[in-house]
Amino acid sequence: MIELFELLTGDDLYAEVLLLLDDTGKGVVLVEGPDDVDTLDTHVDEDKFYLIPGYGKTSVVETIALVDADQLDLVLAILDRDWVGILDEPNPSSNVVYTDMYDLDSTVMLTGDSCSRVVTSFCKTAVMKKHVAQSEFGKPLEFAIRPAVAVGAIRLITREHGLNLRAREFPVAEIMDFDGGHPNLQLAATIAISKAAGARPKEKAEEVLPLLAAKYGEIDMEARYCSGHDIFPALAAVMKKRWGGSVNANNVAKAIRAAFSCAELMRTSLYRDVEAWAESRSTYVWNCPEIMRGVV
C-alpha cells in the first residue's frame, strides 16, 4: 500500500516551504524523513527555524533546486551522504550539507557514546562486557558494524555492476555471527537475490557471491559504508541473543536518537557545516551552545 507521503513531490514540499517562510519570517531546515526530525528536533532553535521532513531525498533535492532558482534565503537541506564521495558527486547547491556518515542514524551511532549508554540501559551490563571482552572488538556497536558493512557491500555492487539485488529492509540478523565473526556472505547474496524485483531476471548466486566477497573484503569494518537501517536491527539482535536484552530494533533506534547529546552533535562535521551556513546568513540554527552554557 502506498503511503500518501511517498507521493510528495518537490513542488508539494516547496509550496509548504513558501507558506512557512511567509508566515513568520523563520527559516526552514529540510531533512529526508521523520526519523531525522526526531533526532535533530531538540538541537534546532525553534525560534529561528522550522525543521520539516521531505519524506525522501528526491523531494528535498527538487525543493532545493527551486529554492536556488528563486534565490530564497534561509532554506537549508540536510541530506544523507549515501555514496557521495564514493560513487556520486555532491549536490552543488550552497544550501545543502551532508551527514558525516552514510546517513544521520549511522552518524549518531558512530559519534560519541550514545549507543553504549543505550546498550548498558537495556542489557545485562556484566554479561555484555564479558562478551565484548572475549571478542576482538572494543565496543558493543562493533558487533553490528560488520554485518551492516556486508549489506552496504550489496548496495555498492548493485550500483557498480547494475545488478538486480535488493538490500532495503534486509533481514541483517539472519546473516550475523553473534560472537563477532564475519557474516554469512553466501546467505546474504541469496537473500539479496531472492528479494530483488521480479520484473528482471534473477541474478545467479555464483556470479554475485564473488563480487560481494571482494567488496566486503575491501571495506570490512569500515563504518562509512553502514546504513543506520542495518545497524539498528543488528545491534538489537546481538543485544537479545548474547547480552540479555529484549528490546526491538525500533526501540533501540528511538533510544539512541534520544540519547544523542549536544556535546556529541558538536563533534560532527554536520554541526560545523550547518553552523558555517548559518553564520554566512547572520543567523544560527543550533541551540547547542546555549544549552551547553545552561541558558536554554
PDB file of C-alpha atoms in Angstrom:
ATOM      1  CA  MET A   1       0.000   0.000   0.000  1.00  0.00           C
ATOM      2  CA  ILE A   2       1.422   3.379  -1.000  1.00  0.00           C
ATOM      3  CA  GLU A   3       1.568   5.945   1.795  1.00  0.00           C
ATOM      4  CA  LEU A   4       0.428   9.445   0.854  1.00  0.00           C
ATOM      5  CA  PHE A   5       3.761  10.838   1.956  1.00  0.00           C
ATOM      6  CA  GLU A   6       5.513   8.681  -0.633  1.00  0.00           C
ATOM      7  CA  LEU A   7       3.698  10.685  -3.311  1.00  0.00           C
ATOM      8  CA  LEU A   8       5.074  14.005  -2.030  1.00  0.00           C
ATOM      9  CA  THR A   9       6.844  15.870  -4.834  1.00  0.00           C
ATOM     10  CA  GLY A  10       9.391  18.647  -4.776  1.00  0.00           C
ATOM     11  CA  ASP A  11       6.659  21.068  -5.851  1.00  0.00           C
ATOM     12  CA  ASP A  12       4.493  19.995  -2.907  1.00  0.00           C
ATOM     13  CA  LEU A  13       7.336  20.429  -0.442  1.00  0.00           C
ATOM     14  CA  TYR A  14       8.349  23.751  -1.971  1.00  0.00           C
ATOM     15  CA  ALA A  15       4.798  25.054  -1.547  1.00  0.00           C
ATOM     16  CA  GLU A  16       4.981  24.150   2.142  1.00  0.00           C
ATOM     17  CA  VAL A  17       8.321  25.925   2.447  1.00  0.00           C
ATOM     18  CA  LEU A  18       6.882  29.098   0.896  1.00  0.00           C
ATOM     19  CA  LEU A  19       3.966  29.057   3.320  1.00  0.00           C
ATOM     20  CA  LEU A  20       6.293  28.705   6.289  1.00  0.00           C
ATOM     21  CA  LEU A  21       8.608  31.475   5.106  1.00  0.00           C
ATOM     22  CA  ASP A  22       5.715  33.863   4.547  1.00  0.00           C
ATOM     23  CA  ASP A  23       4.106  33.050   7.871  1.00  0.00           C
ATOM     24  CA  THR A  24       6.705  34.042  10.456  1.00  0.00           C
ATOM     25  CA  GLY A  25       9.956  35.001   8.820  1.00  0.00           C
ATOM     26  CA  LYS A  26      11.664  31.958  10.323  1.00  0.00           C
ATOM     27  CA  GLY A  27      13.923  29.819   8.174  1.00  0.00           C
ATOM     28  CA  VAL A  28      13.407  26.189   7.180  1.00  0.00           C
ATOM     29  CA  VAL A  29      15.675  23.178   7.593  1.00  0.00           C
ATOM     30  CA  LEU A  30      14.678  20.237   5.401  1.00  0.00           C
ATOM     31  CA  VAL A  31      15.613  16.663   6.284  1.00  0.00           C
ATOM     32  CA  GLU A  32      14.821  13.463   4.451  1.00  0.00           C
ATOM     33  CA  GLY A  33      12.451  11.806   6.895  1.00  0.00           C
ATOM     34  CA  PRO A  34      10.563  11.997  10.203  1.00  0.00           C
ATOM     35  CA  ASP A  35      13.238   9.935  11.983  1.00  0.00           C
ATOM     36  CA  ASP A  36      15.724  12.695  11.152  1.00  0.00           C
ATOM     37  CA  VAL A  37      13.322  15.203  12.686  1.00  0.00           C
ATOM     38  CA  ASP A  38      13.175  13.077  15.844  1.00  0.00           C
ATOM     39  CA  THR A  39      16.980  13.124  16.053  1.00  0.00           C
ATOM     40  CA  LEU A  40      17.574  16.825  15.457  1.00  0.00           C
ATOM     41  CA  ASP A  41      14.427  18.462  16.782  1.00  0.00           C
ATOM     42  CA  THR A  42      15.792  19.236  20.245  1.00  0.00           C
ATOM     43  CA  HIS A  43      19.006  20.632  18.724  1.00  0.00           C
ATOM     44  CA  VAL A  44      17.424  23.114  16.291  1.00  0.00           C
ATOM     45  CA  ASP A  45      16.433  26.522  17.655  1.00  0.00           C
ATOM     46  CA  GLU A  46      12.672  26.543  17.151  1.00  0.00           C
ATOM     47  CA  ASP A  47      12.551  30.346  17.364  1.00  0.00           C
ATOM     48  CA  LYS A  48      14.766  30.611  14.287  1.00  0.00           C
ATOM     49  CA  PHE A  49      13.972  27.611  12.091  1.00  0.00           C
ATOM     50  CA  TYR A  50      11.303  25.092  11.260  1.00  0.00           C
ATOM     51  CA  LEU A  51      12.542  21.512  10.914  1.00  0.00           C
ATOM     52  CA  ILE A  52      10.436  19.561   8.416  1.00  0.00           C
ATOM     53  CA  PRO A  53      10.748  16.183   6.654  1.00  0.00           C
ATOM     54  CA  GLY A  54      10.659  15.763   2.884  1.00  0.00           C
ATOM     55  CA  TYR A  55       9.756  12.048   3.061  1.00  0.00           C
ATOM     56  CA  GLY A  56      12.578  11.154   0.704  1.00  0.00           C
ATOM     57  CA  LYS A  57      15.770  12.565  -0.735  1.00  0.00           C
ATOM     58  CA  THR A  58      14.263  13.228  -4.170  1.00  0.00           C
ATOM     59  CA  SER A  59      11.641  15.693  -2.939  1.00  0.00           C
ATOM     60  CA  VAL A  60      14.210  17.539  -0.812  1.00  0.00           C
ATOM     61  CA  VAL A  61      16.691  17.822  -3.691  1.00  0.00           C
ATOM     62  CA  GLU A  62      13.933  19.036  -6.025  1.00  0.00           C
ATOM     63  CA  THR A  63      12.863  21.614  -3.461  1.00  0.00           C
ATOM     64  CA  ILE A  64      16.379  22.962  -3.018  1.00  0.00           C
ATOM     65  CA  ALA A  65      16.660  23.354  -6.794  1.00  0.00           C
ATOM     66  CA  LEU A  66      13.525  25.521  -6.686  1.00  0.00           C
ATOM     67  CA  VAL A  67      14.877  27.435  -3.689  1.00  0.00           C
ATOM     68  CA  ASP A  68      18.082  28.178  -5.588  1.00  0.00           C
ATOM     69  CA  ALA A  69      16.242  29.148  -8.755  1.00  0.00           C
ATOM     70  CA  ASP A  70      14.115  31.662  -6.830  1.00  0.00           C
ATOM     71  CA  GLN A  71      17.100  32.780  -4.733  1.00  0.00           C
ATOM     72  CA  LEU A  72      15.300  32.239  -1.446  1.00  0.00           C
ATOM     73  CA  ASP A  73      17.206  32.776   1.745  1.00  0.00           C
ATOM     74  CA  LEU A  74      17.212  30.730   4.964  1.00  0.00           C
ATOM     75  CA  VAL A  75      16.310  27.353   3.482  1.00  0.00           C
ATOM     76  CA  LEU A  76      18.787  24.560   4.152  1.00  0.00           C
ATOM     77  CA  ALA A  77      18.712  20.849   3.306  1.00  0.00           C
ATOM     78  CA  ILE A  78      20.475  18.220   5.412  1.00  0.00           C
ATOM     79  CA  LEU A  79      20.976  15.159   3.208  1.00  0.00           C
ATOM     80  CA  ASP A  80      22.237  11.666   3.941  1.00  0.00           C
ATOM     81  CA  ARG A  81      25.722  11.275   2.498  1.00  0.00           C
ATOM     82  CA  ASP A  82      24.916   7.850   0.990  1.00  0.00           C
ATOM     83  CA  TRP A  83      27.516   7.251  -1.754  1.00  0.00           C
ATOM     84  CA  VAL A  84      28.698  10.863  -2.152  1.00  0.00           C
ATOM     85  CA  GLY A  85      32.463  10.761  -2.461  1.00  0.00           C
ATOM     86  CA  ILE A  86      32.386   7.060  -3.345  1.00  0.00           C
ATOM     87  CA  LEU A  87      30.104   6.732  -6.368  1.00  0.00           C
ATOM     88  CA  ASP A  88      28.369  10.117  -6.514  1.00  0.00           C
ATOM     89  CA  GLU A  89      29.284  13.793  -6.665  1.00  0.00           C
ATOM     90  CA  PRO A  90      27.899  16.163  -4.009  1.00  0.00           C
ATOM     91  CA  ASN A  91      24.977  18.418  -4.765  1.00  0.00           C
ATOM     92  CA  PRO A  92      26.474  21.749  -5.909  1.00  0.00           C
ATOM     93  CA  SER A  93      23.953  23.902  -4.025  1.00  0.00           C
ATOM     94  CA  SER A  94      25.302  26.097  -1.232  1.00  0.00           C
ATOM     95  CA  ASN A  95      22.066  25.265   0.599  1.00  0.00           C
ATOM     96  CA  VAL A  96      22.931  21.579   1.028  1.00  0.00           C
ATOM     97  CA  VAL A  97      25.002  19.945   3.761  1.00  0.00           C
ATOM     98  CA  TYR A  98      25.628  16.249   4.328  1.00  0.00           C
ATOM     99  CA  THR A  99      25.755  13.871   7.260  1.00  0.00           C
ATOM    100  CA  ASP A 100      29.189  12.660   8.303  1.00  0.00           C
ATOM    101  CA  MET A 101      28.457   9.006   7.610  1.00  0.00           C
ATOM    102  CA  TYR A 102      26.112   7.111   5.273  1.00  0.00           C
ATOM    103  CA  ASP A 103      23.015   8.591   6.920  1.00  0.00           C
ATOM    104  CA  LEU A 104      22.035  10.539  10.017  1.00  0.00           C
ATOM    105  CA  ASP A 105      21.397   7.437  12.119  1.00  0.00           C
ATOM    106  CA  SER A 106      24.840   5.990  11.426  1.00  0.00           C
ATOM    107  CA  THR A 107      26.363   9.413  12.133  1.00  0.00           C
ATOM    108  CA  VAL A 108      24.613   9.471  15.512  1.00  0.00           C
ATOM    109  CA  MET A 109      25.673   5.949  16.437  1.00  0.00           C
ATOM    110  CA  LEU A 110      29.278   6.438  15.418  1.00  0.00           C
ATOM    111  CA  THR A 111      29.742   9.751  17.216  1.00  0.00           C
ATOM    112  CA  GLY A 112      30.206   9.729  20.962  1.00  0.00           C
ATOM    113  CA  ASP A 113      28.779   7.226  23.432  1.00  0.00           C
ATOM    114  CA  SER A 114      25.004   7.357  22.980  1.00  0.00           C
ATOM    115  CA  CYS A 115      24.962   3.808  21.626  1.00  0.00           C
ATOM    116  CA  SER A 116      26.957   2.409  24.558  1.00  0.00           C
ATOM    117  CA  ARG A 117      24.703   4.188  27.042  1.00  0.00           C
ATOM    118  CA  VAL A 118      21.594   2.663  25.483  1.00  0.00           C
ATOM    119  CA  VAL A 119      23.089  -0.833  25.327  1.00  0.00           C
ATOM    120  CA  THR A 120      24.023  -0.604  29.000  1.00  0.00           C
ATOM    121  CA  SER A 121      20.496   0.518  29.865  1.00  0.00           C
ATOM    122  CA  PHE A 122      18.719  -2.317  28.036  1.00  0.00           C
ATOM    123  CA  CYS A 123      21.119  -5.226  28.628  1.00  0.00           C
ATOM    124  CA  LYS A 124      22.757  -7.111  31.472  1.00  0.00           C
ATOM    125  CA  THR A 125      25.869  -4.983  31.716  1.00  0.00           C
ATOM    126  CA  ALA A 126      28.178  -7.627  33.169  1.00  0.00           C
ATOM    127  CA  VAL A 127      27.125 -10.157  30.531  1.00  0.00           C
ATOM    128  CA  MET A 128      27.632  -7.641  27.750  1.00  0.00           C
ATOM    129  CA  LYS A 129      31.040  -6.518  28.980  1.00  0.00           C
ATOM    130  CA  LYS A 130      32.259 -10.098  29.327  1.00  0.00           C
ATOM    131  CA  HIS A 131      31.097 -10.962  25.817  1.00  0.00           C
ATOM    132  CA  VAL A 132      32.760  -7.873  24.348  1.00  0.00           C
ATOM    133  CA  ALA A 133      35.975  -8.571  26.267  1.00  0.00           C
ATOM    134  CA  GLN A 134      36.131 -12.106  24.851  1.00  0.00           C
ATOM    135  CA  SER A 135      35.787 -10.796  21.298  1.00  0.00           C
ATOM    136  CA  GLU A 136      38.205  -8.956  19.039  1.00  0.00           C
ATOM    137  CA  PHE A 137      36.066  -5.827  19.367  1.00  0.00           C
ATOM    138  CA  GLY A 138      36.401  -2.934  21.771  1.00  0.00           C
ATOM    139  CA  LYS A 139      32.843  -1.613  21.774  1.00  0.00           C
ATOM    140  CA  PRO A 140      29.362  -3.160  21.644  1.00  0.00           C
ATOM    141  CA  LEU A 141      28.485  -1.293  18.453  1.00  0.00           C
ATOM    142  CA  GLU A 142      31.216  -3.092  16.528  1.00  0.00           C
ATOM    143  CA  PHE A 143      29.208  -6.329  16.644  1.00  0.00           C
ATOM    144  CA  ALA A 144      26.612  -4.613  14.456  1.00  0.00           C
ATOM    145  CA  ILE A 145      29.017  -2.872  12.091  1.00  0.00           C
ATOM    146  CA  ARG A 146      30.423  -5.985  10.452  1.00  0.00           C
ATOM    147  CA  PRO A 147      27.051  -7.385   9.210  1.00  0.00           C
ATOM    148  CA  ALA A 148      25.889  -3.870   8.304  1.00  0.00           C
ATOM    149  CA  VAL A 149      29.005  -3.487   6.163  1.00  0.00           C
ATOM    150  CA  ALA A 150      28.024  -6.668   4.318  1.00  0.00           C
ATOM    151  CA  VAL A 151      24.652  -5.162   3.450  1.00  0.00           C
ATOM    152  CA  GLY A 152      26.421  -1.961   2.436  1.00  0.00           C
ATOM    153  CA  ALA A 153      28.582  -4.037   0.118  1.00  0.00           C
ATOM    154  CA  ILE A 154      25.410  -5.419  -1.502  1.00  0.00           C
ATOM    155  CA  ARG A 155      24.244  -1.861  -2.132  1.00  0.00           C
ATOM    156  CA  LEU A 156      27.595  -0.964  -3.631  1.00  0.00           C
ATOM    157  CA  ILE A 157      27.868  -3.866  -6.050  1.00  0.00           C
ATOM    158  CA  THR A 158      24.247  -3.340  -7.068  1.00  0.00           C
ATOM    159  CA  ARG A 159      25.135   0.185  -8.156  1.00  0.00           C
ATOM    160  CA  GLU A 160      28.572  -0.578  -9.561  1.00  0.00           C
ATOM    161  CA  HIS A 161      27.531  -3.583 -11.651  1.00  0.00           C
ATOM    162  CA  GLY A 162      23.886  -2.776 -12.373  1.00  0.00           C
ATOM    163  CA  LEU A 163      22.700  -5.897 -10.574  1.00  0.00           C
ATOM    164  CA  ASN A 164      19.129  -6.850  -9.754  1.00  0.00           C
ATOM    165  CA  LEU A 165      19.557  -7.145  -5.963  1.00  0.00           C
ATOM    166  CA  ARG A 166      17.597  -5.777  -3.022  1.00  0.00           C
ATOM    167  CA  ALA A 167      19.160  -4.540   0.227  1.00  0.00           C
ATOM    168  CA  ARG A 168      16.259  -2.461   1.530  1.00  0.00           C
ATOM    169  CA  GLU A 169      14.730  -3.805   4.775  1.00  0.00           C
ATOM    170  CA  PHE A 170      17.373  -6.516   4.736  1.00  0.00           C
ATOM    171  CA  PRO A 171      17.000  -9.167   7.474  1.00  0.00           C
ATOM    172  CA  VAL A 172      20.507  -8.489   8.721  1.00  0.00           C
ATOM    173  CA  ALA A 173      20.178 -10.680  11.836  1.00  0.00           C
ATOM    174  CA  GLU A 174      19.918 -13.746   9.585  1.00  0.00           C
ATOM    175  CA  ILE A 175      23.482 -13.342   8.320  1.00  0.00           C
ATOM    176  CA  MET A 176      25.140 -12.402  11.625  1.00  0.00           C
ATOM    177  CA  ASP A 177      27.752 -14.198  13.655  1.00  0.00           C
ATOM    178  CA  PHE A 178      26.695 -13.129  17.155  1.00  0.00           C
ATOM    179  CA  ASP A 179      30.158 -13.701  18.581  1.00  0.00           C
ATOM    180  CA  GLY A 180      31.739 -11.119  16.298  1.00  0.00           C
ATOM    181  CA  GLY A 181      32.831 -13.240  13.381  1.00  0.00           C
ATOM    182  CA  HIS A 182      32.256 -12.468   9.737  1.00  0.00           C
ATOM    183  CA  PRO A 183      28.694 -12.552   8.394  1.00  0.00           C
ATOM    184  CA  ASN A 184      27.478 -15.318   6.116  1.00  0.00           C
ATOM    185  CA  LEU A 185      28.057 -13.739   2.709  1.00  0.00           C
ATOM    186  CA  GLN A 186      26.642 -16.670   0.785  1.00  0.00           C
ATOM    187  CA  LEU A 187      23.354 -16.347   2.650  1.00  0.00           C
ATOM    188  CA  ALA A 188      23.486 -12.565   2.214  1.00  0.00           C
ATOM    189  CA  ALA A 189      23.804 -12.952  -1.545  1.00  0.00           C
ATOM    190  CA  THR A 190      20.960 -15.498  -1.632  1.00  0.00           C
ATOM    191  CA  ILE A 191      18.647 -13.168   0.318  1.00  0.00           C
ATOM    192  CA  ALA A 192      19.526 -10.142  -1.832  1.00  0.00           C
ATOM    193  CA  ILE A 193      18.744 -12.149  -4.967  1.00  0.00           C
ATOM    194  CA  SER A 194      15.521 -13.624  -3.625  1.00  0.00           C
ATOM    195  CA  LYS A 195      14.156 -10.198  -2.587  1.00  0.00           C
ATOM    196  CA  ALA A 196      15.030  -8.484  -5.869  1.00  0.00           C
ATOM    197  CA  ALA A 197      12.444  -7.067  -8.228  1.00  0.00           C
ATOM    198  CA  GLY A 198      10.627  -9.758 -10.179  1.00  0.00           C
ATOM    199  CA  ALA A 199      10.413  -7.737 -13.394  1.00  0.00           C
ATOM    200  CA  ARG A 200      14.005  -8.601 -14.257  1.00  0.00           C
ATOM    201  CA  PRO A 201      15.713 -11.986 -14.464  1.00  0.00           C
ATOM    202  CA  LYS A 202      17.176 -13.176 -11.188  1.00  0.00           C
ATOM    203  CA  GLU A 203      20.920 -12.888 -10.758  1.00  0.00           C
ATOM    204  CA  LYS A 204      22.952 -16.066 -10.366  1.00  0.00           C
ATOM    205  CA  ALA A 205      24.366 -16.635  -6.883  1.00  0.00           C
ATOM    206  CA  GLU A 206      27.640 -17.994  -8.289  1.00  0.00           C
ATOM    207  CA  GLU A 207      28.171 -14.643 -10.026  1.00  0.00           C
ATOM    208  CA  VAL A 208      27.014 -12.394  -7.184  1.00  0.00           C
ATOM    209  CA  LEU A 209      28.931 -14.061  -4.355  1.00  0.00           C
ATOM    210  CA  PRO A 210      32.474 -13.392  -5.701  1.00  0.00           C
ATOM    211  CA  LEU A 211      31.587  -9.733  -6.278  1.00  0.00           C
ATOM    212  CA  LEU A 212      30.123  -9.436  -2.792  1.00  0.00           C
ATOM    213  CA  ALA A 213      33.048 -11.201  -1.143  1.00  0.00           C
ATOM    214  CA  ALA A 214      35.578  -8.995  -2.916  1.00  0.00           C
ATOM    215  CA  LYS A 215      33.764  -5.790  -1.997  1.00  0.00           C
ATOM    216  CA  TYR A 216      33.233  -6.896   1.588  1.00  0.00           C
ATOM    217  CA  GLY A 217      36.922  -7.719   1.847  1.00  0.00           C
ATOM    218  CA  GLU A 218      37.789  -4.188   0.783  1.00  0.00           C
ATOM    219  CA  ILE A 219      35.564  -2.494   3.369  1.00  0.00           C
ATOM    220  CA  ASP A 220      35.424  -4.926   6.321  1.00  0.00           C
ATOM    221  CA  MET A 221      34.636  -2.891   9.485  1.00  0.00           C
ATOM    222  CA  GLU A 222      34.606   0.387   7.528  1.00  0.00           C
ATOM    223  CA  ALA A 223      31.633   2.096   9.163  1.00  0.00           C
ATOM    224  CA  ARG A 224      31.302   4.720   6.420  1.00  0.00           C
ATOM    225  CA  TYR A 225      29.509   2.032   4.369  1.00  0.00           C
ATOM    226  CA  CYS A 226      26.885   1.238   7.031  1.00  0.00           C
ATOM    227  CA  SER A 227      23.281   2.380   6.946  1.00  0.00           C
ATOM    228  CA  GLY A 228      21.592   3.014  10.257  1.00  0.00           C
ATOM    229  CA  HIS A 229      18.678   0.920   8.981  1.00  0.00           C
ATOM    230  CA  ASP A 230      21.012  -2.089   9.074  1.00  0.00           C
ATOM    231  CA  ILE A 231      22.923  -1.257  12.256  1.00  0.00           C
ATOM    232  CA  PHE A 232      19.826  -0.924  14.442  1.00  0.00           C
ATOM    233  CA  PRO A 233      18.408  -4.442  13.815  1.00  0.00           C
ATOM    234  CA  ALA A 234      21.884  -5.972  14.017  1.00  0.00           C
ATOM    235  CA  LEU A 235      22.531  -4.298  17.356  1.00  0.00           C
ATOM    236  CA  ALA A 236      19.095  -5.263  18.690  1.00  0.00           C
ATOM    237  CA  ALA A 237      19.710  -8.876  17.629  1.00  0.00           C
ATOM    238  CA  VAL A 238      23.028  -9.256  19.445  1.00  0.00           C
ATOM    239  CA  MET A 239      21.547  -7.498  22.491  1.00  0.00           C
ATOM    240  CA  LYS A 240      18.814 -10.157  22.583  1.00  0.00           C
ATOM    241  CA  LYS A 241      20.931 -13.185  21.639  1.00  0.00           C
ATOM    242  CA  ARG A 242      24.002 -12.511  23.774  1.00  0.00           C
ATOM    243  CA  TRP A 243      23.513  -9.641  26.231  1.00  0.00           C
ATOM    244  CA  GLY A 244      20.198 -10.360  27.949  1.00  0.00           C
ATOM    245  CA  GLY A 245      18.260  -7.540  26.310  1.00  0.00           C
ATOM    246  CA  SER A 246      14.733  -7.846  24.985  1.00  0.00           C
ATOM    247  CA  VAL A 247      14.279  -4.567  23.098  1.00  0.00           C
ATOM    248  CA  ASN A 248      13.417  -4.469  19.385  1.00  0.00           C
ATOM    249  CA  ALA A 249      15.233  -2.530  16.675  1.00  0.00           C
ATOM    250  CA  ASN A 250      12.666   0.263  16.583  1.00  0.00           C
ATOM    251  CA  ASN A 251      13.003   0.952  20.296  1.00  0.00           C
ATOM    252  CA  VAL A 252      16.788   0.767  20.104  1.00  0.00           C
ATOM    253  CA  ALA A 253      16.676   3.376  17.348  1.00  0.00           C
ATOM    254  CA  LYS A 254      14.386   5.684  19.309  1.00  0.00           C
ATOM    255  CA  ALA A 255      16.528   5.406  22.417  1.00  0.00           C
ATOM    256  CA  ILE A 256      19.796   6.117  20.626  1.00  0.00           C
ATOM    257  CA  ARG A 257      18.331   9.129  18.805  1.00  0.00           C
ATOM    258  CA  ALA A 258      17.016  10.491  22.101  1.00  0.00           C
ATOM    259  CA  ALA A 259      20.338   9.900  23.851  1.00  0.00           C
ATOM    260  CA  PHE A 260      22.303  11.864  21.236  1.00  0.00           C
ATOM    261  CA  SER A 261      23.544  14.917  23.113  1.00  0.00           C
ATOM    262  CA  CYS A 262      24.546  18.412  22.108  1.00  0.00           C
ATOM    263  CA  ALA A 263      28.130  17.637  23.064  1.00  0.00           C
ATOM    264  CA  GLU A 264      28.135  14.724  20.618  1.00  0.00           C
ATOM    265  CA  LEU A 265      26.442  16.676  17.827  1.00  0.00           C
ATOM    266  CA  MET A 266      29.034  19.427  18.195  1.00  0.00           C
ATOM    267  CA  ARG A 267      31.764  16.896  17.355  1.00  0.00           C
ATOM    268  CA  THR A 268      30.379  16.269  13.866  1.00  0.00           C
ATOM    269  CA  SER A 269      31.193  17.935  10.570  1.00  0.00           C
ATOM    270  CA  LEU A 270      27.420  18.188  10.098  1.00  0.00           C
ATOM    271  CA  TYR A 271      27.264  20.573  13.050  1.00  0.00           C
ATOM    272  CA  ARG A 272      30.135  22.679  11.732  1.00  0.00           C
ATOM    273  CA  ASP A 273      28.787  22.801   8.175  1.00  0.00           C
ATOM    274  CA  VAL A 274      25.339  23.922   9.336  1.00  0.00           C
ATOM    275  CA  GLU A 275      26.925  26.465  11.638  1.00  0.00           C
ATOM    276  CA  ALA A 276      29.029  27.891   8.801  1.00  0.00           C
ATOM    277  CA  TRP A 277      25.971  28.107   6.531  1.00  0.00           C
ATOM    278  CA  ALA A 278      24.014  29.956   9.225  1.00  0.00           C
ATOM    279  CA  GLU A 279      26.854  32.331  10.075  1.00  0.00           C
ATOM    280  CA  SER A 280      27.126  33.344   6.423  1.00  0.00           C
ATOM    281  CA  ARG A 281      23.492  34.424   6.684  1.00  0.00           C
ATOM    282  CA  SER A 282      23.857  36.177  10.059  1.00  0.00           C
ATOM    283  CA  THR A 283      21.702  33.700  11.921  1.00  0.00           C
ATOM    284  CA  TYR A 284      22.031  30.385  13.736  1.00  0.00           C
ATOM    285  CA  VAL A 285      20.316  27.017  13.528  1.00  0.00           C
ATOM    286  CA  TRP A 286      21.592  25.063  16.507  1.00  0.00           C
ATOM    287  CA  ASN A 287      20.653  25.799  20.098  1.00  0.00           C
ATOM    288  CA  CYS A 288      23.500  23.658  21.432  1.00  0.00           C
ATOM    289  CA  PRO A 289      25.839  26.481  22.556  1.00  0.00           C
ATOM    290  CA  GLU A 290      23.059  27.948  24.701  1.00  0.00           C
ATOM    291  CA  ILE A 291      22.179  24.556  26.153  1.00  0.00           C
ATOM    292  CA  MET A 292      25.810  23.821  26.939  1.00  0.00           C
ATOM    293  CA  ARG A 293      26.020  27.155  28.784  1.00  0.00           C
ATOM    294  CA  GLY A 294      22.782  26.415  30.644  1.00  0.00           C
ATOM    295  CA  VAL A 295      20.941  29.323  29.022  1.00  0.00           C
ATOM    296  CA  VAL A 296      18.095  27.289  27.481  1.00  0.00           C
TER     297      VAL A 296
END
